[in-house]
Coordinates of C-alpha atoms in Angstrom, one line a residue:
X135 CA 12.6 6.4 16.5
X136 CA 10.5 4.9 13.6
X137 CA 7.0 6.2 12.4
X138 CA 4.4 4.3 11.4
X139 CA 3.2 6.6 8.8
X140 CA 6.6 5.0 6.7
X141 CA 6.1 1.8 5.2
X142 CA 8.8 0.1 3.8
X143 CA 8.0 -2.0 1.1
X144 CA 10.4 -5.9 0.9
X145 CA 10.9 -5.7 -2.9
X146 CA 13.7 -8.4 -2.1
X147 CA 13.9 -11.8 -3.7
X148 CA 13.5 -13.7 -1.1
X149 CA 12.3 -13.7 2.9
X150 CA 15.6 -14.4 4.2
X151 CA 16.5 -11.2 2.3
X152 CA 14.0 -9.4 3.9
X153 CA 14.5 -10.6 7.3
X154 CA 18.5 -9.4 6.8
X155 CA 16.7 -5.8 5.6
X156 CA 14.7 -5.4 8.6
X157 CA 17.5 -6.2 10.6
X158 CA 19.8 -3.5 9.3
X159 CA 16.7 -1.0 9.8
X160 CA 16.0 -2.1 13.1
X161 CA 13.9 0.5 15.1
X162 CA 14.1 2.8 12.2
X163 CA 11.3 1.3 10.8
X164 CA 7.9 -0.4 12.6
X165 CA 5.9 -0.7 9.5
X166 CA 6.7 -3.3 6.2
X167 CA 4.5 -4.4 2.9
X168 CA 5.1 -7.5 1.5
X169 CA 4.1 -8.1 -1.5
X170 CA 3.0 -10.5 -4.5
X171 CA 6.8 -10.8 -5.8
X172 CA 7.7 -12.3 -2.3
X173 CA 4.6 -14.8 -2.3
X174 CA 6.6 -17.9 -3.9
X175 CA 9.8 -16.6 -2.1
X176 CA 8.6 -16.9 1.7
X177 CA 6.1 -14.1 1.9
X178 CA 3.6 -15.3 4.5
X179 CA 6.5 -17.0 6.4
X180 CA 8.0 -13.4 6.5
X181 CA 4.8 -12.1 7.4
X182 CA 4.3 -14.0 10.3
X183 CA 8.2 -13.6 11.7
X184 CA 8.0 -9.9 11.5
X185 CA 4.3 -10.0 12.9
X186 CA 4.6 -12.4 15.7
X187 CA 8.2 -12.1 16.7
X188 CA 9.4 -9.0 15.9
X189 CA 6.4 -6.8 16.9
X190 CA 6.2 -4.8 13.3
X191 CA 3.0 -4.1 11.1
X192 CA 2.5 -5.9 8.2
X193 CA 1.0 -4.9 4.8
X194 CA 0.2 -7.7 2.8
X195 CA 0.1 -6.3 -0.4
X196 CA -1.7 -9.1 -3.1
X197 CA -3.9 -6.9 -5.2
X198 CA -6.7 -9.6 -5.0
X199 CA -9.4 -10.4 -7.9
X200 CA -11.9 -12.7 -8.4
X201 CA -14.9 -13.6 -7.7
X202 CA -16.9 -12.7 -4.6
X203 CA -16.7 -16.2 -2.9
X204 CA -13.2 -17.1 -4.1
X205 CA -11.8 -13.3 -2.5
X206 CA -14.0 -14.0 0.6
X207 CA -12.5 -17.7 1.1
X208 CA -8.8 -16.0 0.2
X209 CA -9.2 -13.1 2.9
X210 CA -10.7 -15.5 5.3
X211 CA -7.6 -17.8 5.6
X212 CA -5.2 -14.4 5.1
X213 CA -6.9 -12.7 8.2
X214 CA -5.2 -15.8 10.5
X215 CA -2.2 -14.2 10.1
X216 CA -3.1 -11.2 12.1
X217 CA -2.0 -8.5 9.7
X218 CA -3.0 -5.0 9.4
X219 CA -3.3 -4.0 5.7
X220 CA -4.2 -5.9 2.6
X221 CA -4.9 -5.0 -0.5
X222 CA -7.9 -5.9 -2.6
X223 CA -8.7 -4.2 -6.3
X224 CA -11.5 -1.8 -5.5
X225 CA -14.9 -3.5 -7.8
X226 CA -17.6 -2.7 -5.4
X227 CA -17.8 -6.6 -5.4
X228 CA -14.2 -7.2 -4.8
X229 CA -14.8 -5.4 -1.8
X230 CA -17.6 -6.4 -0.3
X231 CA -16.4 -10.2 -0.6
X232 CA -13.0 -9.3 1.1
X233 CA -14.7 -7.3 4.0
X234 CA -16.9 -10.7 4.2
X235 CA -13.3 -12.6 4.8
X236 CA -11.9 -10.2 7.1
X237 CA -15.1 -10.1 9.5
X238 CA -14.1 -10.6 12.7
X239 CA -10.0 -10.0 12.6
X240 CA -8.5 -6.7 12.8
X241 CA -7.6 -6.9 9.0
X242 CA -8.1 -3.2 7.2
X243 CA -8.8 -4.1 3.4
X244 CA -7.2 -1.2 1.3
X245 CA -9.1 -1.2 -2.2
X246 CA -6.6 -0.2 -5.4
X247 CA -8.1 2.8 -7.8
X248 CA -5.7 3.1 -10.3
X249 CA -1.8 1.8 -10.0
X250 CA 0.4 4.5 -9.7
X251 CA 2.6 2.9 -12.5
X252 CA -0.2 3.7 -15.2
X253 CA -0.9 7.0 -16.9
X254 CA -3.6 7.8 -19.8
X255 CA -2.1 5.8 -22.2
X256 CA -2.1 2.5 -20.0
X257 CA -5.4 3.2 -19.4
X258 CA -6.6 3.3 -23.0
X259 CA -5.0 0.1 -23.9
X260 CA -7.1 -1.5 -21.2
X261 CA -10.2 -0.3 -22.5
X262 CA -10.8 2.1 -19.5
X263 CA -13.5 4.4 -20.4
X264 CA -12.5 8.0 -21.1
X265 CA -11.9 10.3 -18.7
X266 CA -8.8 12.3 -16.0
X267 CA -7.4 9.9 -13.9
X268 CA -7.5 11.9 -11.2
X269 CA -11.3 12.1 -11.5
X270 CA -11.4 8.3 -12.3
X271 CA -9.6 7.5 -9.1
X272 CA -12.0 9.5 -6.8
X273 CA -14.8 8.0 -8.7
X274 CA -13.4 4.5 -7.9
X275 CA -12.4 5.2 -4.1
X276 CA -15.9 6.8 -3.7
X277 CA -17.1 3.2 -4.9
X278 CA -15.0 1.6 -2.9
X279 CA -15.6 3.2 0.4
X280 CA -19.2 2.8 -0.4
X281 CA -18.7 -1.0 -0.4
X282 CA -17.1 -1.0 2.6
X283 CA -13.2 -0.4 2.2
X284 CA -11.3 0.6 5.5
X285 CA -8.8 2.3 3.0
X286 CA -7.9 3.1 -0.7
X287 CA -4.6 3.1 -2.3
X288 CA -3.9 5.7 -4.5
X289 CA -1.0 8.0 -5.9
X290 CA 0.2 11.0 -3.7
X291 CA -1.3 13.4 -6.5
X292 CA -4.9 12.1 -6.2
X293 CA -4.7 11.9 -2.2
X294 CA -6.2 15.1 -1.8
X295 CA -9.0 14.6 -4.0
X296 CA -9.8 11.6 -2.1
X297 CA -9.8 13.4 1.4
X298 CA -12.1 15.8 0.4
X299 CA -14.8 13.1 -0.5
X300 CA -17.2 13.0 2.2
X301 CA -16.9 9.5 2.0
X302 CA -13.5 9.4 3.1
X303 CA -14.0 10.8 6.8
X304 CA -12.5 8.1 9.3
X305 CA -11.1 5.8 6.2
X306 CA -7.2 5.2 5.9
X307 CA -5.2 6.9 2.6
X308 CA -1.9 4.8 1.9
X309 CA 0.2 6.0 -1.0
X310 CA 3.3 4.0 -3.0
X311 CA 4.5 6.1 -5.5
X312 CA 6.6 8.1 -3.3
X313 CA 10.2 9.2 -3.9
X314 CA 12.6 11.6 -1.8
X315 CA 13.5 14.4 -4.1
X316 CA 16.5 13.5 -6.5
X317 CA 15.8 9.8 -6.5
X318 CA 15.1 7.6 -9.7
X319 CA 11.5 7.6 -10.2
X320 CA 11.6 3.3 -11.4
X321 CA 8.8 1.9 -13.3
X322 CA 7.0 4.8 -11.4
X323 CA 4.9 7.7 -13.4
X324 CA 2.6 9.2 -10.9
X325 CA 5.2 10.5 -8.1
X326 CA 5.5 12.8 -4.8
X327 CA 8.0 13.7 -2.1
X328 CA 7.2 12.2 1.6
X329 CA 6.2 15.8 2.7
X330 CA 3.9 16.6 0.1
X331 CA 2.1 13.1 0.4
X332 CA 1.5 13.2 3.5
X333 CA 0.5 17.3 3.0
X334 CA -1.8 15.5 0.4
X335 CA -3.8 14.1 3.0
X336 CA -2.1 10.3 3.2
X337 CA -2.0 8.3 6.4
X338 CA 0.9 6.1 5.3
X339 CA 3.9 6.7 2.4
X340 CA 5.3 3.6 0.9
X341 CA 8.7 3.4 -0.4
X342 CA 10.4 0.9 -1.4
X343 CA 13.6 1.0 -3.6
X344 CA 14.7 4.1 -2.1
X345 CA 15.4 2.8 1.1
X346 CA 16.7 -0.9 0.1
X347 CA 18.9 0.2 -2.9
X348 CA 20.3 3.1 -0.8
X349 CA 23.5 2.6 0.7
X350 CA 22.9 3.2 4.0
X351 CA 18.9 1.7 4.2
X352 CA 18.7 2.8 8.4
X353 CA 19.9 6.6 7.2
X354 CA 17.8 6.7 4.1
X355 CA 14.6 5.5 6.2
X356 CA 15.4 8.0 9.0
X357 CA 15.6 10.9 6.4
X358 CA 12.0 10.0 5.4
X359 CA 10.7 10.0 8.6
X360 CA 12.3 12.9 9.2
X361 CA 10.8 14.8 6.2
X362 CA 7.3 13.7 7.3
X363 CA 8.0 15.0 11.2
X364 CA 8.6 18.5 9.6
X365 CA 5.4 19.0 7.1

């Protein structure tokens, strides 16, 4: 019943919260991301439960920074935990230090372009030199695949970009940022539907407060899987 293309993001306070979430979507769902807000609330403990005992992917989503040695000793001791996904911000550097950690695990690192809660503006205010973003976050996922990344995350509007790149044959397109028509766009600014991210060229959707705020979660879920079956 579930597709793995759906990711379901635990935006929940807690990891008991999110073990009661994944209960109620049961086989509706075989893919979750956790992510920096649940680290201090359970996160990896959540990780591992859904992982090891419940059979489901697992996206760790941390967004990690630093310097080469310090990401490569952080992805090192994350890759343990037999996960799937994790994300790293996508400096060439950043990189090439997490693909150093992840060597030998099946860990994809998924390098971030541009956060699909930013537009021109944000961008300005950090000092990001001038340009579209949509031409900035191909230049950056170029970059990244060049240093190695298994993936980029990027909005559903720039996915197509990115699958054009030659560089992006064989490497994995995951987009947040997605919202079934009608529903409140959040803190997002850089939005699809399911069927026209994945007719974007992503692998994997990730929603999040569409499915957990709804008020049936296991119906709202199977509606987005259901969207992406028909593209």
């Amino acid at each position: 019943m579930s597709d793995d293309r759906l990711i379901v993001a635990l935006d929940v306070p807690n990891a008991l919260s999110g073990l009661a979430l994944a209960e109620t979507l049961g086989d509706a769902v075989s893919f979750y991301k956790i992510g920096l807000g649940m680290l201090t609330g359970g996160g990896l403990a959540l990780a591992n439960e859904l992982k090891q005992e419940q059979g489901k992917r697992v996206f760790l989503d941390m967004k990690l920074f630093d310097i080469g040695a310090t990401v490569e000793a952080a992805v090192r001791g994350l890759a343990q935990y037999d996960l799937d996904f994790l994300t790293v911000h996508g400096d060439p550097h950043v990189v090439r230090a997490a693909k150093e950690g992840a060597a030998g695990s099946d860990l994809k690192i998924l390098a971030v372009t541009i956060l699909t809660s930013l537009e021109r503006s944000d961008l300005d205010e950090s000092l990001i030199r001038d340009g579209a973003i949509p031409d900035l976050v191909a230049e950056r996922a170029g970059r990244a695949f060049d240093a190695g990344a298994d993936g980029v995350i990027s909005s559903p509007n720039e996915a197509a970009l990115i699958r054009a790149l030659p560089e992006a044959a064989g490497r994995l397109i995951v987009t947040p940022g997605v919202r079934p028509a009608g529903a409140d766009l959040g803190d997002q600014k850089r939005v699809a539907t399911p069927a026209n991210a994945i007719r974007n060229g992503a692998d994997h959707i990730v929603v999040g407060r569409p499915v957990w705020q709804a008020d049936d979660p296991r119906a709202a879920a199977q509606a987005i899987v259901a969207e992406m079956q028909a593209v």
